[in-house]
Short mmCIF file of C-alpha atoms and ligand atoms in Angstrom, two decimals:
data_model
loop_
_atom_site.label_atom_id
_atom_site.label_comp_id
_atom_site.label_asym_id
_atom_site.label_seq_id
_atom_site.Cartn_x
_atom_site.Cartn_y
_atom_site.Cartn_z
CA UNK K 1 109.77 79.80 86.67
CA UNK K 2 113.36 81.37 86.16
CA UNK K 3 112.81 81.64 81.98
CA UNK K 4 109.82 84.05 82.61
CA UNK K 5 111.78 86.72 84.50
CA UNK K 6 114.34 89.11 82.69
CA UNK K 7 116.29 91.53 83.91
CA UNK K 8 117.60 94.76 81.64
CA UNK K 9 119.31 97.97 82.63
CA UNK K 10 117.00 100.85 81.64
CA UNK K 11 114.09 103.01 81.46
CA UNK K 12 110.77 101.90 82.21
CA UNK K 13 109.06 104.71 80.87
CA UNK K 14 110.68 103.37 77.10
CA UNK K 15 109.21 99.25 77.72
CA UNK K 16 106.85 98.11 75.06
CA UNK K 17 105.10 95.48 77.93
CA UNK K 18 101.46 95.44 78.18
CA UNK K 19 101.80 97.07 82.01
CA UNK K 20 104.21 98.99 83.42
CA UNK K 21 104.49 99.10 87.19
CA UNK K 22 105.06 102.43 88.95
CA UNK K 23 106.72 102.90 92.31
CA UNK K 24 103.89 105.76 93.50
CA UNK K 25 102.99 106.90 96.81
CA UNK K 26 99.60 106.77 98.88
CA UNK K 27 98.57 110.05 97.30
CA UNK K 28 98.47 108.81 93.55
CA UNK K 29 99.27 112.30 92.19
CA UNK K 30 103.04 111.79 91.56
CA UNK K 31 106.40 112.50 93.29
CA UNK K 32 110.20 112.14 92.15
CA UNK K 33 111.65 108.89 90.85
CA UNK K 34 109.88 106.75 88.61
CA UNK K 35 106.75 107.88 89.44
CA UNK K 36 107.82 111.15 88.22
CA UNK K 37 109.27 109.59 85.11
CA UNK K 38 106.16 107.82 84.48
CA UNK K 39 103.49 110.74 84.46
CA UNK K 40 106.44 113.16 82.38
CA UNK K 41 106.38 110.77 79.62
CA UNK K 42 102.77 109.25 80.05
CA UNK K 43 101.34 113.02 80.23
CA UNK K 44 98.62 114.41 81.77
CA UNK K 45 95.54 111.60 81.57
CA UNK K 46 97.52 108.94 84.00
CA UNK K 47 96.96 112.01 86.91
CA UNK K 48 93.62 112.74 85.36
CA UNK K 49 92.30 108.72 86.00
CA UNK K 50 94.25 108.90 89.29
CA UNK K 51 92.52 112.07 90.50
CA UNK K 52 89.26 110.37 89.43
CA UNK K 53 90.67 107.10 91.57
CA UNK K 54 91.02 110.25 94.37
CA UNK K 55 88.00 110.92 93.70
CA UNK K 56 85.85 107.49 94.02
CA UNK K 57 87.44 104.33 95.40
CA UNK K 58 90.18 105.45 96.52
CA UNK K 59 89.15 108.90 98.75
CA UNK K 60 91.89 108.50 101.02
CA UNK K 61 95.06 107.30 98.78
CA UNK K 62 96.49 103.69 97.78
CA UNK K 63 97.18 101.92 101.15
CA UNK K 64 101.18 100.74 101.20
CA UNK K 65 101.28 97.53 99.18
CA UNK K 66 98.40 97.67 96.89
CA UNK K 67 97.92 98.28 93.75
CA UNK K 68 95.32 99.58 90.99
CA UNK K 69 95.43 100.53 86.93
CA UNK K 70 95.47 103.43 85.24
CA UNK K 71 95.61 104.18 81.11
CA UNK K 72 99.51 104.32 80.35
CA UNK K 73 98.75 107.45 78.50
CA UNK K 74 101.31 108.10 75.67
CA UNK K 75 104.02 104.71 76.98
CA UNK K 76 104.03 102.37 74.64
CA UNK K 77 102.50 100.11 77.25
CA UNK K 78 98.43 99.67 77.70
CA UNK K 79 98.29 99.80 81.69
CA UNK K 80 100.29 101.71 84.21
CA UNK K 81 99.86 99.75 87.47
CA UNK K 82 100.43 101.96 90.06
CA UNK K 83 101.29 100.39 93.70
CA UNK K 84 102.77 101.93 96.68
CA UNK K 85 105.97 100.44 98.78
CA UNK K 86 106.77 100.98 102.41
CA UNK K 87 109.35 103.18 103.68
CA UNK K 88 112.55 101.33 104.62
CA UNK K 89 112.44 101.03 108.70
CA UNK K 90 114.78 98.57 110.24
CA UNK K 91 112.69 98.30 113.10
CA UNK K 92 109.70 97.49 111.47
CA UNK K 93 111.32 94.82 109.16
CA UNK K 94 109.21 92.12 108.87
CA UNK K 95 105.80 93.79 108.28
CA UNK K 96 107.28 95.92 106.11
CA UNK K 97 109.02 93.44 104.16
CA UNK K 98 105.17 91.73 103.76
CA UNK K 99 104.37 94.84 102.57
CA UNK K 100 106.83 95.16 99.88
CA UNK K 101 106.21 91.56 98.38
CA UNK K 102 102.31 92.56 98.60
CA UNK K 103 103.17 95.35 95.95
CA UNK K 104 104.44 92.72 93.73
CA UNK K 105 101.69 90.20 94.21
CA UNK K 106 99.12 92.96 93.94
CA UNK K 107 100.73 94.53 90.92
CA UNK K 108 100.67 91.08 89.31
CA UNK K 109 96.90 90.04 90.37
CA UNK K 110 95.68 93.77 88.73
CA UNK K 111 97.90 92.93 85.63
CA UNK K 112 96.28 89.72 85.18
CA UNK K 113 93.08 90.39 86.03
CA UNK K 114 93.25 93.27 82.76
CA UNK K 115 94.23 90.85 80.76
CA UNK K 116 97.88 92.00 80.84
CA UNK K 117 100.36 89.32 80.02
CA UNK K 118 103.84 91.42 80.03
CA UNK K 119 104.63 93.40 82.99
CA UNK K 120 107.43 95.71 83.65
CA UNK K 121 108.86 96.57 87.06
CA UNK K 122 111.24 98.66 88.94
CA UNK K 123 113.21 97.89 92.11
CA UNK K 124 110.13 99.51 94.02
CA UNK K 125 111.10 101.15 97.55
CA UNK K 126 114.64 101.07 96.78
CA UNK K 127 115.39 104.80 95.51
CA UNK K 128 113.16 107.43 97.71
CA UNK K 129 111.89 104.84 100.43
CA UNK K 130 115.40 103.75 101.22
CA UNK K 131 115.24 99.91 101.30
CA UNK K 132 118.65 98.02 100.85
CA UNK K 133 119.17 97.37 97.51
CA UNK K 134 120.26 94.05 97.98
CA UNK K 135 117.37 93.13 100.07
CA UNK K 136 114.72 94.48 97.91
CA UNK K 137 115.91 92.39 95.08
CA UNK K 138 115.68 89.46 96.97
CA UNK K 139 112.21 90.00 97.93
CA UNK K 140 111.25 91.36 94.49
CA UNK K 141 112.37 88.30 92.85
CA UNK K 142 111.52 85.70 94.98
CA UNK K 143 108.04 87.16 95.19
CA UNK K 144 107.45 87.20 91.49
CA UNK K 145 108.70 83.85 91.00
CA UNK K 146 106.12 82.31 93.29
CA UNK K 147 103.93 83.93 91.77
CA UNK K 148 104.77 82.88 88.18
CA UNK K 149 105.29 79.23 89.71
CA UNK K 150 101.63 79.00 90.59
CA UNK K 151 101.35 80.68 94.34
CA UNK K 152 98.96 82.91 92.84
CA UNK K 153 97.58 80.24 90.47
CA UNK K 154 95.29 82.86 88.46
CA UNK K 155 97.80 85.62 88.32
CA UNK K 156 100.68 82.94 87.37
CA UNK K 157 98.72 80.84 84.40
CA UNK K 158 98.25 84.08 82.38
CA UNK K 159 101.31 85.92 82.86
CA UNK K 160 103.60 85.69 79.97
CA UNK K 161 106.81 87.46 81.32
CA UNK K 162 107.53 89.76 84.06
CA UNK K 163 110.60 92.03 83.30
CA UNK K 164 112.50 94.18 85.93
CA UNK K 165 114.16 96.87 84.49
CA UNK K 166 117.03 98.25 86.49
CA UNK K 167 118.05 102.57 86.45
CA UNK K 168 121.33 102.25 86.35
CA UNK K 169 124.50 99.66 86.01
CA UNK K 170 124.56 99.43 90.30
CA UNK K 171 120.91 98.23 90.60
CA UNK K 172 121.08 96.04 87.19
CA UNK K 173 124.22 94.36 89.55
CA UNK K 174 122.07 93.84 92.74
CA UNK K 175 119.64 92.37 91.14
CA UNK K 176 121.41 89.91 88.81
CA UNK K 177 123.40 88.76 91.62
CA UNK K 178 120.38 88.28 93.67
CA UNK K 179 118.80 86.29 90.87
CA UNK K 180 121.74 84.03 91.18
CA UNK K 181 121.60 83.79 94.48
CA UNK K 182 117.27 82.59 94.40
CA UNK K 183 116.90 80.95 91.63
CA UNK K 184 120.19 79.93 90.39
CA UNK K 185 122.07 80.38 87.16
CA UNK K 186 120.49 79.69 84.23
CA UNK K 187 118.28 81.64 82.14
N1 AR6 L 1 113.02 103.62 85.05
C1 AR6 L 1 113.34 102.60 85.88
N2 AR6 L 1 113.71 102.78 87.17
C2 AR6 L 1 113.78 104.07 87.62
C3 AR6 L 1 113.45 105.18 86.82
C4 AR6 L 1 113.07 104.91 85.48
N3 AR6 L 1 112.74 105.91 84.64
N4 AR6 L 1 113.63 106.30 87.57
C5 AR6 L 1 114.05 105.90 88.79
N5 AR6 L 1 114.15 104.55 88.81
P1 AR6 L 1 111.93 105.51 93.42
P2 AR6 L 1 110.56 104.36 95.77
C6 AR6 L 1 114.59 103.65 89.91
O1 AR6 L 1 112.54 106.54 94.26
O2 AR6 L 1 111.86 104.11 96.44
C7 AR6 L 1 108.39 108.94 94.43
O3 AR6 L 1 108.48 110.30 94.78
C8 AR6 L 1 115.34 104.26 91.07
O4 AR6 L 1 116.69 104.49 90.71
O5 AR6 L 1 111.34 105.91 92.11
O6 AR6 L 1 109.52 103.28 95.79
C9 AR6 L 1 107.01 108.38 94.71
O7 AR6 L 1 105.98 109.33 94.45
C10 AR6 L 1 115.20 103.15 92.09
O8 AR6 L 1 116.13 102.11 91.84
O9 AR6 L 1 110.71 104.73 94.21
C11 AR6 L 1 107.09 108.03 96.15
O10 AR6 L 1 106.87 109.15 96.97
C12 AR6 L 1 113.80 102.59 91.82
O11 AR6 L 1 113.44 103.09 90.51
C13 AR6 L 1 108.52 107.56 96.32
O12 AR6 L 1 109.25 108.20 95.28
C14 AR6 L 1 112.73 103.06 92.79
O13 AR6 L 1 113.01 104.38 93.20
C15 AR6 L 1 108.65 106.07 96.12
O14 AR6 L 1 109.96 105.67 96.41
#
């Protein structure tokens, strides 16, 4: 459902959504990037519940692909979702590719399930992790639109609007085209 996806050239760390998704890795204690971005501005009680996620569930880190929620700390969001993208490997394509539109499906099956009906993401495992811009738009769009469209009926029904914001007039490019491309022109 093309109306419920927006694109805008940004910060993530500034949306007022109810969760914002964070590109992390396996370890859950922060790295560069937006994960970075995310616990600078959050502050120190999105490592503290991640430590405790260390700690409990989660003893040996956030497999690639899934995802689980932490307090957004001081973002003016409720939820940081926290989910972890593969490494770019040309070799490996196609399971990794599964793996990348996992991390959206996840993401968007934890939002829900909180009671989330915004979500903010970013073009997860295309900065660090290397994947082709172009390619991880395609896959991070046409994942979250089968997903609003009722693939993940649950997930889909209560989601409001899923919003991707873009660092950076390159990225906000690659993705709009890429929305033109899958799901054609119109708002
Ligand atoms: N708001 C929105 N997007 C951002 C922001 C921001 N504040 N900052 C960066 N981006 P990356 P990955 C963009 O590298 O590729 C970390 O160390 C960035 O320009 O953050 O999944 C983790 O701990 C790029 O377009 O995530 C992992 O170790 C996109 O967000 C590793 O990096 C994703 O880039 C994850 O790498």
């Amino acid at each position: 459902m093309v109306t419920r996806i927006t694109l805008v050239e940004g910060d993530i760390t500034e949306q007022r959504v109810d969760a914002v998704v964070n590109a992390a890795n396996t370890s859950l204690l922060g790295g560069g990037g937006v994960d970075g971005a995310i616990h600078r501005r959050g502050g120190p009680q999105i490592l503290e519940e991640c430590r405790r996620l260390r700690a409990s569930h989660w003893g040996k880190g956030l497999p690639v692909g899934r995802a689980v929620a932490t307090t957004a700390g001081r973002l003016p969001a409720r939820w940081v979702v926290h989910t972890v993208g593969p490494v770019y490997l040309a070799e490996e394509y196609e399971e990794r590719a599964g793996l990348l539109a996992s991390c959206y499906r996840e993401s968007l099956r934890t939002a829900a399930e909180l009671g989330a009906r915004t979500v903010a993401f970013p073009a997860v495992s295309a900065g660090i992790y290397g994947w082709p811009p172009a390619d991880a738009a395609r896959i991070a769009l046409g994942t979250v639109a089968r997903v609003l469209d009722g693939g993940d009926a649950r997930a889909g029904a209560e989601l409001a609007a899923v919003r991707f914001v873009l660092f950076g007039e390159e990225m906000y490019g690659v993705f709009e085209r890429a929305r033109r491309e899958l799901l054609g022109q119109d708002e």
